[in-house]
XYZ file of C-alpha atoms in Angstrom:
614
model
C 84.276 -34.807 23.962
C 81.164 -35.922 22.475
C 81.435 -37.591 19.211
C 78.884 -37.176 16.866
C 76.671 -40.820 15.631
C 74.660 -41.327 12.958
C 74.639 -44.239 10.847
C 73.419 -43.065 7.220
C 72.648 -39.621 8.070
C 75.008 -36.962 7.626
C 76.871 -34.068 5.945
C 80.191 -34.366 4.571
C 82.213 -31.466 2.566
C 85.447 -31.878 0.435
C 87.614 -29.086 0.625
C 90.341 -28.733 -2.739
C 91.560 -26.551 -5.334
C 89.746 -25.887 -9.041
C 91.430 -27.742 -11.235
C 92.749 -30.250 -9.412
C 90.764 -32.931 -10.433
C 89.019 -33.675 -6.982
C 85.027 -33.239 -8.883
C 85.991 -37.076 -10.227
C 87.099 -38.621 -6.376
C 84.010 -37.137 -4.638
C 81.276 -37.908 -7.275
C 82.866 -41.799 -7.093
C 82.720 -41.419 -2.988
C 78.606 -39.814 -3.651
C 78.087 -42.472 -6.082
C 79.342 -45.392 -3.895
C 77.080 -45.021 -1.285
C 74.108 -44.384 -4.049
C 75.130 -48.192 -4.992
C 75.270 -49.186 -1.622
C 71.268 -48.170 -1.847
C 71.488 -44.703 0.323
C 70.041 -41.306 -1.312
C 72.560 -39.250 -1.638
C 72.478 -35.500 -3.049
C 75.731 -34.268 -4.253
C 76.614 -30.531 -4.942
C 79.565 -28.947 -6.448
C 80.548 -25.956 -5.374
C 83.175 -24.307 -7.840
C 84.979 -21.205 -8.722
C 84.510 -19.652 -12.145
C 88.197 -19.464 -12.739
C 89.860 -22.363 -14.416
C 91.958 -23.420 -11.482
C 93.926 -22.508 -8.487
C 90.921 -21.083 -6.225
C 89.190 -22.792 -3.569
C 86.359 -25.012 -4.429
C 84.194 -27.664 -2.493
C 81.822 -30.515 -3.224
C 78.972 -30.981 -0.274
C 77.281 -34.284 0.146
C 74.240 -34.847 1.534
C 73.263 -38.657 2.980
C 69.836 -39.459 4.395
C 68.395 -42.691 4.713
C 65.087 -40.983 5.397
C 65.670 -39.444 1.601
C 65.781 -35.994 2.331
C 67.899 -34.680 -0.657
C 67.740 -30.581 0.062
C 71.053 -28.962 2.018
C 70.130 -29.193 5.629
C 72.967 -26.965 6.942
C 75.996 -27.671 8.429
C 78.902 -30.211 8.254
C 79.944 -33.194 10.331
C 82.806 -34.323 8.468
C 85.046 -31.932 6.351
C 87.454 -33.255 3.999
C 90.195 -30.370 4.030
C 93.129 -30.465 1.579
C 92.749 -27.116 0.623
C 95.675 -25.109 3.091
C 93.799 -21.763 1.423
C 90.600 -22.314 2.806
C 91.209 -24.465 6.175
C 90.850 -22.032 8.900
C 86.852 -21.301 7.341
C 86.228 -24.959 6.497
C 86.945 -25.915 10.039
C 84.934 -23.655 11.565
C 81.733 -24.953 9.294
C 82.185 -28.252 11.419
C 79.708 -29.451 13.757
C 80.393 -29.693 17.491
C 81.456 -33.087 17.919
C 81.708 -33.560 14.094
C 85.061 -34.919 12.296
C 88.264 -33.098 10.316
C 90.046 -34.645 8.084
C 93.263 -32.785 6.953
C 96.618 -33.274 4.889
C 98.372 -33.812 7.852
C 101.875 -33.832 5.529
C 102.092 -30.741 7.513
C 101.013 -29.636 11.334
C 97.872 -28.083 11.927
C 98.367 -24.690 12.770
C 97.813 -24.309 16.323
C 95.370 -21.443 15.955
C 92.869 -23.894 14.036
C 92.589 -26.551 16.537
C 89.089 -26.696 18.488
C 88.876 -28.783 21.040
C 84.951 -29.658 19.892
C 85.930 -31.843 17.288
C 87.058 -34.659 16.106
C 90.736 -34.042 13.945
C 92.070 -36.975 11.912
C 95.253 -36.767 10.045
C 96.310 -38.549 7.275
C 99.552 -37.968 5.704
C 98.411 -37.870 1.889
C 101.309 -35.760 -0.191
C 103.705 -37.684 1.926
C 101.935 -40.492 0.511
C 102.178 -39.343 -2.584
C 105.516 -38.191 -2.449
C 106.553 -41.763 -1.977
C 104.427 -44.152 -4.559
C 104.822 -41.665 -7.071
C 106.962 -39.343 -9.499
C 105.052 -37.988 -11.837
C 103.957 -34.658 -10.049
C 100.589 -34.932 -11.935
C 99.909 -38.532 -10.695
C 100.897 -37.087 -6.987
C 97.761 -34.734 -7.569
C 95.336 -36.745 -8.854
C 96.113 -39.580 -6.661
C 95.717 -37.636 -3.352
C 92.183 -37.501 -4.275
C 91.858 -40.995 -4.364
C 93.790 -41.799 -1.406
C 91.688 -39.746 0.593
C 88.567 -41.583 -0.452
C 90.339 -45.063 0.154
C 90.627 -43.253 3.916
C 86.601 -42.901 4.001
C 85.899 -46.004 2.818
C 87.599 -47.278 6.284
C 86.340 -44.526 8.253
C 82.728 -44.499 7.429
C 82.224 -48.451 6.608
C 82.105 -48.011 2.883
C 81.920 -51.535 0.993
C 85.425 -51.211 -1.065
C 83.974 -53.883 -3.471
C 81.699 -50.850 -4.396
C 84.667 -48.025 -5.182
C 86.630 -51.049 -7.160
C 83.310 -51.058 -9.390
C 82.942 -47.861 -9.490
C 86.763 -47.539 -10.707
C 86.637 -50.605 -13.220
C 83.207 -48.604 -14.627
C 84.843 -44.952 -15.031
C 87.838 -46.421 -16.771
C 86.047 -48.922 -19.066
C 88.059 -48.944 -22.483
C 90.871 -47.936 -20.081
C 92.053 -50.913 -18.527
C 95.545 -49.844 -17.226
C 94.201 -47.284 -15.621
C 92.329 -49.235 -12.961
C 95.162 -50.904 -11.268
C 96.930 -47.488 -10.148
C 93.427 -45.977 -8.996
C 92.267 -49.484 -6.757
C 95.603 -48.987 -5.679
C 95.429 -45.663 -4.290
C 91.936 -46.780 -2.812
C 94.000 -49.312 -0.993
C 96.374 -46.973 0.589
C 94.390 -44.433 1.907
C 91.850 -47.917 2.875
C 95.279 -49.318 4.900
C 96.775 -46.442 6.457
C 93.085 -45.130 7.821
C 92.572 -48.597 9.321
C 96.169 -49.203 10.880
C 96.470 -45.546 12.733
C 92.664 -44.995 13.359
C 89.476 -46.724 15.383
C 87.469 -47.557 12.002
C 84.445 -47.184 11.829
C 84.297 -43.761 13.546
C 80.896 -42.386 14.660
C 79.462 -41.570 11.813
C 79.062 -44.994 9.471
C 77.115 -45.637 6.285
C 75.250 -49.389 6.158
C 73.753 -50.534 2.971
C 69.980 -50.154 2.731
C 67.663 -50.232 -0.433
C 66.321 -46.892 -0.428
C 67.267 -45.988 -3.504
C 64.844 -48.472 -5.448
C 64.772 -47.547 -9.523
C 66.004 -44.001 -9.323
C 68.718 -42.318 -11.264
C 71.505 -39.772 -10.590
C 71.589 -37.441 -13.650
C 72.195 -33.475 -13.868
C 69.231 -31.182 -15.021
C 70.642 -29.939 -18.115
C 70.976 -33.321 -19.543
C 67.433 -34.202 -18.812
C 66.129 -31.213 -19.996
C 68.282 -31.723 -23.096
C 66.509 -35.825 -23.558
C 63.378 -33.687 -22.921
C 64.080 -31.592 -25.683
C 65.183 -34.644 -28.034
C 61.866 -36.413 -26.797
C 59.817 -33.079 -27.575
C 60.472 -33.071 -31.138
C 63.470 -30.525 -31.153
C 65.354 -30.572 -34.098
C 66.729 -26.854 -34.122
C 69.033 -25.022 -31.216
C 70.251 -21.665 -31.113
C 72.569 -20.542 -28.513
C 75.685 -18.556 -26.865
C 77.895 -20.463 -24.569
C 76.637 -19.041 -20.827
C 77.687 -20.376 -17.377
C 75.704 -22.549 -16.504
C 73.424 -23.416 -19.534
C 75.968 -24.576 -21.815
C 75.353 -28.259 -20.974
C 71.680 -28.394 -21.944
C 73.046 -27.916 -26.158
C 76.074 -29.827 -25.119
C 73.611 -32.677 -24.521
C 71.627 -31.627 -27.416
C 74.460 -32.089 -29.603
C 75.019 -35.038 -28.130
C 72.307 -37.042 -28.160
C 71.231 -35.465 -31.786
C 74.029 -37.472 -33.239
C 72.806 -40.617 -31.942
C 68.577 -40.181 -32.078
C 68.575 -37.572 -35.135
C 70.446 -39.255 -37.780
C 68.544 -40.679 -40.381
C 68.869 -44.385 -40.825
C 68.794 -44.562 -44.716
C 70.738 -41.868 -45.571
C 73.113 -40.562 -42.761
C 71.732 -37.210 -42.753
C 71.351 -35.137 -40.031
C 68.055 -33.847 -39.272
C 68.934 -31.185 -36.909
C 70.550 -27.854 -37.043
C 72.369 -26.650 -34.247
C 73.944 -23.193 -33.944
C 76.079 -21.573 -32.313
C 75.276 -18.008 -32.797
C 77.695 -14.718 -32.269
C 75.248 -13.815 -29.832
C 72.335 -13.998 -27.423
C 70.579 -11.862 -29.610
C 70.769 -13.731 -32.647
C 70.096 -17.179 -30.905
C 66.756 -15.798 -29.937
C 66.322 -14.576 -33.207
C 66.858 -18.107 -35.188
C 64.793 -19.954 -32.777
C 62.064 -17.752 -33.259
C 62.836 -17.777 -37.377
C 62.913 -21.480 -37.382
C 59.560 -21.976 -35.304
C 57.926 -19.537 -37.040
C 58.689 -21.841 -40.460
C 57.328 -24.717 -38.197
C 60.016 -26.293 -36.609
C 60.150 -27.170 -33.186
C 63.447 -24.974 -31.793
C 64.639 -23.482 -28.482
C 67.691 -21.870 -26.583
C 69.336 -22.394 -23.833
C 70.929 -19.170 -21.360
C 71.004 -17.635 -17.997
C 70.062 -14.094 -16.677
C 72.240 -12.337 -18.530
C 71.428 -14.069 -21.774
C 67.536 -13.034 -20.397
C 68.359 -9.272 -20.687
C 69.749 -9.644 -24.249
C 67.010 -11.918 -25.526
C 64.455 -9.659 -24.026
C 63.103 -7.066 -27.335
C 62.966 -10.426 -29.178
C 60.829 -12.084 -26.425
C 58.467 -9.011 -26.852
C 58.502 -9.690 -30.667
C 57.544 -13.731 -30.130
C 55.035 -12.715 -27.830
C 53.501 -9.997 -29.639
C 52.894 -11.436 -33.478
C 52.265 -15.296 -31.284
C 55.137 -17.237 -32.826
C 55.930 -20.244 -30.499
C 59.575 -19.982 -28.794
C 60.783 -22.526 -25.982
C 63.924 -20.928 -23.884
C 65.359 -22.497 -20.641
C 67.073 -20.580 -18.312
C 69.654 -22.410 -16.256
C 69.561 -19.245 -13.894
C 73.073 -17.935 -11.702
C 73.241 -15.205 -9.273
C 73.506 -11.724 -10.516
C 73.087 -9.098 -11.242
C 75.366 -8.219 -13.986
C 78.136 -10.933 -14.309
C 77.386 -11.976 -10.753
C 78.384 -15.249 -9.636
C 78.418 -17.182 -12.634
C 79.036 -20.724 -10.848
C 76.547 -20.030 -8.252
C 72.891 -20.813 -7.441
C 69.965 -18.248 -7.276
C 66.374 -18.262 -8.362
C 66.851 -14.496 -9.469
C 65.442 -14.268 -13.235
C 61.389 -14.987 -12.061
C 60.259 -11.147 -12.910
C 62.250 -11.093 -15.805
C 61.327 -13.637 -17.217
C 57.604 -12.947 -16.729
C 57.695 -9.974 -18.066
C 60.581 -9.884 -20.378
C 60.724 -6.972 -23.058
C 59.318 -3.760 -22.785
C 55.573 -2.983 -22.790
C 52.559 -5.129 -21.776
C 53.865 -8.375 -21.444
C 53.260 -12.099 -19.662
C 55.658 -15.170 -20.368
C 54.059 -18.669 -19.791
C 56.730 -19.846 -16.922
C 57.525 -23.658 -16.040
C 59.297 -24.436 -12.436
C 60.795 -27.451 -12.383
C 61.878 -29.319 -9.154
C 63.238 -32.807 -10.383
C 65.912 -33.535 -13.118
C 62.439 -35.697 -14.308
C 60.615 -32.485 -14.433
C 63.193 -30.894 -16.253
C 62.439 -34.056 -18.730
C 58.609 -33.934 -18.715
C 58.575 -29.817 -18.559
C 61.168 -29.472 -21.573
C 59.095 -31.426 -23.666
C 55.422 -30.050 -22.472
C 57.007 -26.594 -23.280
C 57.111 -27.144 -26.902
C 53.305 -28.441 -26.547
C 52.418 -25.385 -24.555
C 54.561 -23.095 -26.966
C 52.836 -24.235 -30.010
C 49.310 -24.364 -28.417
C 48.994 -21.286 -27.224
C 51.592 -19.393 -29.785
C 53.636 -17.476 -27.557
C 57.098 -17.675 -25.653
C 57.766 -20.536 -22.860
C 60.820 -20.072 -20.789
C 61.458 -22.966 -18.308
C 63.682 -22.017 -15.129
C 65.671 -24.394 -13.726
C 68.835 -23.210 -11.518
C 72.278 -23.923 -11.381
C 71.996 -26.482 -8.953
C 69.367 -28.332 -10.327
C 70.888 -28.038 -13.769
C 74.663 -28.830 -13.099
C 74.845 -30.895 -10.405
C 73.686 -34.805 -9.893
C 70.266 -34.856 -8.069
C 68.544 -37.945 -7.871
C 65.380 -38.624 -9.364
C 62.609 -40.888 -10.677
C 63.557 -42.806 -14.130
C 62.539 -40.767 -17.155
C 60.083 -42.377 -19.242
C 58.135 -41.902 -22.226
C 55.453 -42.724 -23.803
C 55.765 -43.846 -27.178
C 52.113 -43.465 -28.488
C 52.138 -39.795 -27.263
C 51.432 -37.260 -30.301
C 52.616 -33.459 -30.322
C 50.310 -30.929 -29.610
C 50.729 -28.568 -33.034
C 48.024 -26.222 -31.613
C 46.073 -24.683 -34.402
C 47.731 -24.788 -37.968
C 45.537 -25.053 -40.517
C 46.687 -27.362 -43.455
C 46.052 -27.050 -47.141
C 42.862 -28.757 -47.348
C 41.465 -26.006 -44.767
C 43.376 -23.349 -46.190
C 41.191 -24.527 -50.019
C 37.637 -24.720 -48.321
C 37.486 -21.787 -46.303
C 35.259 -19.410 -47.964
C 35.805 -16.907 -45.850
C 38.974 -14.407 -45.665
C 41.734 -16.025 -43.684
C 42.308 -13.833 -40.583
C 45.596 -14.203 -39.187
C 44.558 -12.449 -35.518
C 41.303 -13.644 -35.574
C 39.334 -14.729 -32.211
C 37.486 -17.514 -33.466
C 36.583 -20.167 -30.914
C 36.763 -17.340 -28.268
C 39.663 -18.408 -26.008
C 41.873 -15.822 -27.425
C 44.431 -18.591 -29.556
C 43.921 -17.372 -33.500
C 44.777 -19.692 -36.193
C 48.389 -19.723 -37.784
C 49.771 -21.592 -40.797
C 53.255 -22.440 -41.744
C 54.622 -20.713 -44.709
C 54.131 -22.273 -48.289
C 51.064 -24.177 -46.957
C 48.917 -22.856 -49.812
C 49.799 -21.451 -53.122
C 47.162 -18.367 -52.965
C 45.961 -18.380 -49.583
C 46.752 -18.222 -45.716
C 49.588 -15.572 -46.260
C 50.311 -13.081 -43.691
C 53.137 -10.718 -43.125
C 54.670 -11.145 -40.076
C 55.008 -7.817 -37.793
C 56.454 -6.434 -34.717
C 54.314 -3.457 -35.575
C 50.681 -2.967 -34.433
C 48.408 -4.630 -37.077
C 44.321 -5.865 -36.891
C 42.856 -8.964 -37.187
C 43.909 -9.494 -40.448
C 47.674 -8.750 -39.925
C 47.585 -5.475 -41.990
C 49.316 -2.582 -40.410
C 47.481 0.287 -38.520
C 47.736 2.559 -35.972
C 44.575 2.775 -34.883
C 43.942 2.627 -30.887
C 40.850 0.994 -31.134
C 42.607 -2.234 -32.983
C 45.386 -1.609 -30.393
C 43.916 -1.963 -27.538
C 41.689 -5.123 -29.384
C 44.468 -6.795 -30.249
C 46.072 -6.248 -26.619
C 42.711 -7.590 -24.848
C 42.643 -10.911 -26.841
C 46.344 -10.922 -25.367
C 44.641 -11.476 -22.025
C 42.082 -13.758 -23.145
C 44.498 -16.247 -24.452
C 46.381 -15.705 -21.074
C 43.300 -16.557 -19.000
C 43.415 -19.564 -21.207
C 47.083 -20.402 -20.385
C 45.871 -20.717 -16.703
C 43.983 -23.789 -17.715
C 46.754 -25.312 -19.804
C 49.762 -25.249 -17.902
C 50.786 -27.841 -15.121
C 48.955 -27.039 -11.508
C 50.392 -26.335 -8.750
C 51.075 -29.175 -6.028
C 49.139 -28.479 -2.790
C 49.213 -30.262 0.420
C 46.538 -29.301 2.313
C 45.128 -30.340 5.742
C 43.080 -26.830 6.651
C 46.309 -25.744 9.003
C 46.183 -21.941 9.713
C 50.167 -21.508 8.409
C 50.950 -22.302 4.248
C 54.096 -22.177 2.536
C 54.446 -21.631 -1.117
C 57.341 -22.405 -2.798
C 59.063 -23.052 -5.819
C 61.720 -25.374 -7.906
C 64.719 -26.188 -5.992
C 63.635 -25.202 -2.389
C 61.206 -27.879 -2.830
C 63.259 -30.741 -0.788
C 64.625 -28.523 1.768
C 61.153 -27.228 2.380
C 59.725 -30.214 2.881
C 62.299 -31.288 5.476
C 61.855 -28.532 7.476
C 57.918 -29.177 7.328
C 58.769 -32.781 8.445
C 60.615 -30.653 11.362
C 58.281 -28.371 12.558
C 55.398 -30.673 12.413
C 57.273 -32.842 14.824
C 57.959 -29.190 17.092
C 53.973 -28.684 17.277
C 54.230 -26.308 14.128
C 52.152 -28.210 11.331
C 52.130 -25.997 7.859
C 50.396 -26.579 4.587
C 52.567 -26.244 1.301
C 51.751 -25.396 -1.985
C 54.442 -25.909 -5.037
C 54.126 -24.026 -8.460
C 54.795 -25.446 -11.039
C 54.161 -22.487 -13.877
C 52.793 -19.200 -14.232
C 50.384 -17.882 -14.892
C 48.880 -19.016 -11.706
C 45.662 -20.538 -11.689
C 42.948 -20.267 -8.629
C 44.358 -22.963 -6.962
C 47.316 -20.380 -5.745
C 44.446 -17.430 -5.053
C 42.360 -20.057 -2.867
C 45.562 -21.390 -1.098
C 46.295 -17.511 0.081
C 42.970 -16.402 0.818
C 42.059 -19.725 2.986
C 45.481 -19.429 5.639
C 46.348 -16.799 8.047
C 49.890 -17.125 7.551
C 51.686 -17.546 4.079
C 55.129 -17.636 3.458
C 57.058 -17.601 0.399
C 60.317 -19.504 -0.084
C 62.718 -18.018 -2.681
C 66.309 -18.031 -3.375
C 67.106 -14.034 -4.700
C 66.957 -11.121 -2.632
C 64.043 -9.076 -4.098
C 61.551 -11.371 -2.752
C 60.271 -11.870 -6.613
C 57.722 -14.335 -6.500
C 56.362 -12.250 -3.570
C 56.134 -9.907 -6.300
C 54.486 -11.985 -8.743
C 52.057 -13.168 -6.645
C 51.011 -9.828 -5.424
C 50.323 -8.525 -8.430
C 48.929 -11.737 -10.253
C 46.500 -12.458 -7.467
C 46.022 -9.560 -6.390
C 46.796 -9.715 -2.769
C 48.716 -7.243 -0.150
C 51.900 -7.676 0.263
C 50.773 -7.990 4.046
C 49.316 -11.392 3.440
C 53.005 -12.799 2.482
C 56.047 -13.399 4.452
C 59.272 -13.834 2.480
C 61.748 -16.054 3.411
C 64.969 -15.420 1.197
C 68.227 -16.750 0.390
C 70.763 -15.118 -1.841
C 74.252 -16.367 -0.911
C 74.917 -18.452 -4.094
C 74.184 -21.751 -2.484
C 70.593 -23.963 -2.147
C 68.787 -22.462 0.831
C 69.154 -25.240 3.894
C 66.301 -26.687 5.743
C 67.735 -25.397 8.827
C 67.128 -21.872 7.813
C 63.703 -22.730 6.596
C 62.444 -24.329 9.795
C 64.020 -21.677 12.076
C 62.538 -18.637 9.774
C 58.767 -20.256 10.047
C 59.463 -21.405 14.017
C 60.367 -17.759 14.248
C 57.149 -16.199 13.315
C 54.896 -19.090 14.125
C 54.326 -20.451 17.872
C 54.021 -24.251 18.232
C 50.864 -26.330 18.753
C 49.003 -23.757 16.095
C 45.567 -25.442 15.898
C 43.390 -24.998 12.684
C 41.159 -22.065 13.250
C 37.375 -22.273 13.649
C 37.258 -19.417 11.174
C 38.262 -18.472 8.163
C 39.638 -14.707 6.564
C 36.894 -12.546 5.526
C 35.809 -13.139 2.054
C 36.457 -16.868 2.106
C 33.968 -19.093 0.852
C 32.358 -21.418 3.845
């Protein structure tokens, strides 16, 4: 039988059940080889129950740092007898199973393709211990004491790793090295160690961090000036105000006094977090929320309100599968129309598309820029992945000089010389932004009654069509002017006939598969966005490729959408390429859905599609 070989290049899967506490024993087994200088990209996969149901937690080692799911699994970690006979059958031919082997493997599992490897662990457990809680968490640990003699892992690494997590704790770290030890002894006295697949240590991972998305977009809020957050516990947002909260009490305490100077709120409802943040940045303070899609469809007459009488409002959306409930614990990138067009009537939401847990930083804190500078709604949408689980990423840094961008808010001073009448909705410099002031700026003058209603220039109430429809066109002018303020796209361009445009997290996997097909004769262009609106960039990246494909994780093919009827294409000119099963879209599926379509050796045509500039 052929035994798969890769040193610092594979796939491995731990099978358990929820509640267990298995999340702690495979992040310290993804974070040991991260020490031993080897990207990894860890990804929990978890039920929305509390416990008892089948979860897993996929890591994904490359030396060559590609950090998206590439499909497949040579080594599965199964103690999970409820979900055995499908995790063996997600092995790789030749690829390795690891099992509780306290008990036989039924006989109607066994493949003769791969590699099985049995390690006793409840027996283990059974014998060092007699707490039954000890038995459960320890099996865990045992099982990673097994890898470390399997795969080659430096055991000096897991000890630190172990004396780290239990800092403060002390006696906890003899018990847990211990359990390293056993499953580290009994792998290496019944089993040829190192097996096939090996990990060395390298220094690939340089300066870079493993942190969670929601945290960094929670320092990016911190960072941008937040001070106020409004928000309804939602799977799987909830960490972003967590961190908030968190790092408020250490960065947002005055020094003099002990005050706090923040407000956060837990509100009875979507609807009235929406409603505070847009109350509180309306009376000039810098505030957001934090939600998912169904959070989005709550929020969404309020949105229409922020957008329509131009009071900034920052929102992330940490988004799930749906619709409805959905999946709450799993990953889609499903909320893109609603969000750009959230509440009813003509409406565009400034979008930002993070890729990185340091976007997620940098965008979280440009949002409350762009909110304020443009006076209008910006909802950042990250995923579940990207916002739950440990990616790693570039340091985040900060520059301490840097000054917000208040957009235009007149002050006192202005308020007192302007001789003319103070026009709320007024078009003055022509770029469609008006001038705004924060309430109790000036004793007599700058006042303006904030409406929902239709209203002219002046922010007095009509009904008239003709101040409607004026009102509604600056709209548009200010959103031309968004094109020119939000973050480009990223294009990689080398005049190939075949571009791919995609978006957030589908940004590693796609460029894997490029990597891929460029070595099959099949060389593609890529262009990332990073925010809507688009900007002509993404029109002259469509209109100068024969083939375009768009990468998105929902079923609807939404960006498609957006694009379509943004820049104004036909739907002809785009080829979708979905994924809507709760998890990251692989690399694999990527590079076979192009290699489908696309025959290799393409050569850059001598032409270009009618229409195109020369």
């Amino acid at each position: 039988m052929n035994r798969i070989q890769s040193v610092n290049d594979f796939v491995i899967k731990f099978a358990n059940v929820n509640g267990t506490g298995s999340a702690s024993a495979n992040n310290m087994f993804a974070k040991a080889l991260f020490r031993m200088g080897l990207p990894v990209s860890p990804k929990n996969i978890f039920p929305s129950n509390i416990q008892g149901l089948p979860t897993w937690f996929e890591v994904r080692i490359s030396e060559k740092g590609y950090l998206g799911r590439r499909g497949g699994v040579d080594i599965m970690v199964c103690v999970n007898p409820q979900s055995m006979a499908r995790d063996i059958r997600e092995v790789e031919p030749g690829g390795y199973f690891l099992y509780d082997s306290s008990k036989p493997l039924d006989i109607r599992m066994v493949r003769t393709d791969i590699n099985i490897i049995g390690i006793p662990l409840m027996d283990i457990c059974t014998r060092e211990y007699a707490d039954p809680r000890q038995r459960q968490l320890f099996r865990n640990i045992i099982y990673v004491g097994a890898l470390a003699a399997l795969l080659d892992i430096e055991f000096d690494v897991l000890t630190g790793i172990v004396s780290d997590q239990f800092r403060g704790k002390e006696k906890l770290v003899v018990p847990n090295v211990h359990a390293l030890e056993l499953g580290y002894h009994y792998a290496r006295e019944h089993y040829e160690c190192p097996i096939g697949i090996r990990v060395e240590h390298r220094d690939e991972v340089g300066d870079k961090i493993l942190i969670d998305g929601n945290t960094a977009a929670s320092l990016g809020a911190i960072y941008g000036g937040a001070t106020v957050a409004a928000w309804y516990p939602i799977t799987p947002s909830t960490s972003v105000v967590d961190g908030f909260d968190k790092y408020c009490k250490r960065l947002r305490i005055d020094p003099g006094s002990g005050s706090k100077n923040y407000a956060i709120v837990q509100a009875e409802d979507e609807l009235a977090a929406i409603g505070m943040v847009i109350g509180a940045s309306w009376n000039g303070a810098r505030a957001f929320t934090a939600t998912s899609g169904p959070g989005i469809s709550l929020m969404s007459e309020f949105l229409g309100l922020a957008y329509f009488a131009e009071i900034p409002t920052v929102l992330i959306d940490v988004q799930r599968a749906g619709p409805s409930t959905g999946m709450p614990t799993r990953t889609q990138q499903s909320d893109v129309l609603a969000c750009a067009y959230a509440s009813h009537g003509d409406t565009k939401h400034v979008l930002l598309f993070p890729s990185t847990p340091k976007e997620c930083f940098d965008m979280t804190a440009e949002a409350f820029d762009l909110a304020e500078t443009l006076q209008t709604p910006v909802i950042m949408l990250t995923d579940l992945d990207l916002g739950m689980n440990d990616n790693m990423s570039e340091p985040l840094t900060w520059e301490d000089g840097r000054e917000y961008k208040r957009g235009k808010v007149l002050n006192e001073e202005q308020l007192e010389s302007m001789s003319e009448r103070f026009g709320r909705y007024l078009d003055v410099d022509g770029d469609g932004i008006p001038y705004r002031t924060y309430p109790g700026t000036h004793p007599t003058k700058g006042a303006f009654f904030t409406r929902g209603t239709s209203r002219d220039e002046y922010a007095v109430y009509t009904e008239d069509g003709a101040e409607y429809e004026k009102n509604m066109q600056r709209l548009l002018k200010k959103w031309e002017t968004a094109k020119t303020a939000v973050p480009a796209p990223e294009v990689s361009s080398d005049g190939n006939a075949v571009g791919v445009i995609h978006f957030g997290t589908s940004a590693d996997s796609t460029m894997e598969a490029l990597d891929y097909l460029a070595d099959e004769g099949i060389r593609v262009d890529s262009l990332r966005l990073k925010a809507f609106p688009f900007n002509a960039e993404v029109d002259d990246f469509i209109a100068s490729h024969e083939t375009v494909f768009v990468i998105e994780q929902n079923r609807d093919a939404q960006m498609k959408s957006l694009l379509v009827n943004e820049c104004e294409v036909s739907p002809k000119d785009l080829i979708s390429i979905l994924n809507y099963d709760g998890m990251p879209i692989t690399a694999r599926k990527i590079r076979e859905s192009i290699a489908s379509v696309v025959r290799g050796d393409n050569v850059t045509p001598l032409h270009k599609k009618a229409g195109n500039k020369e």
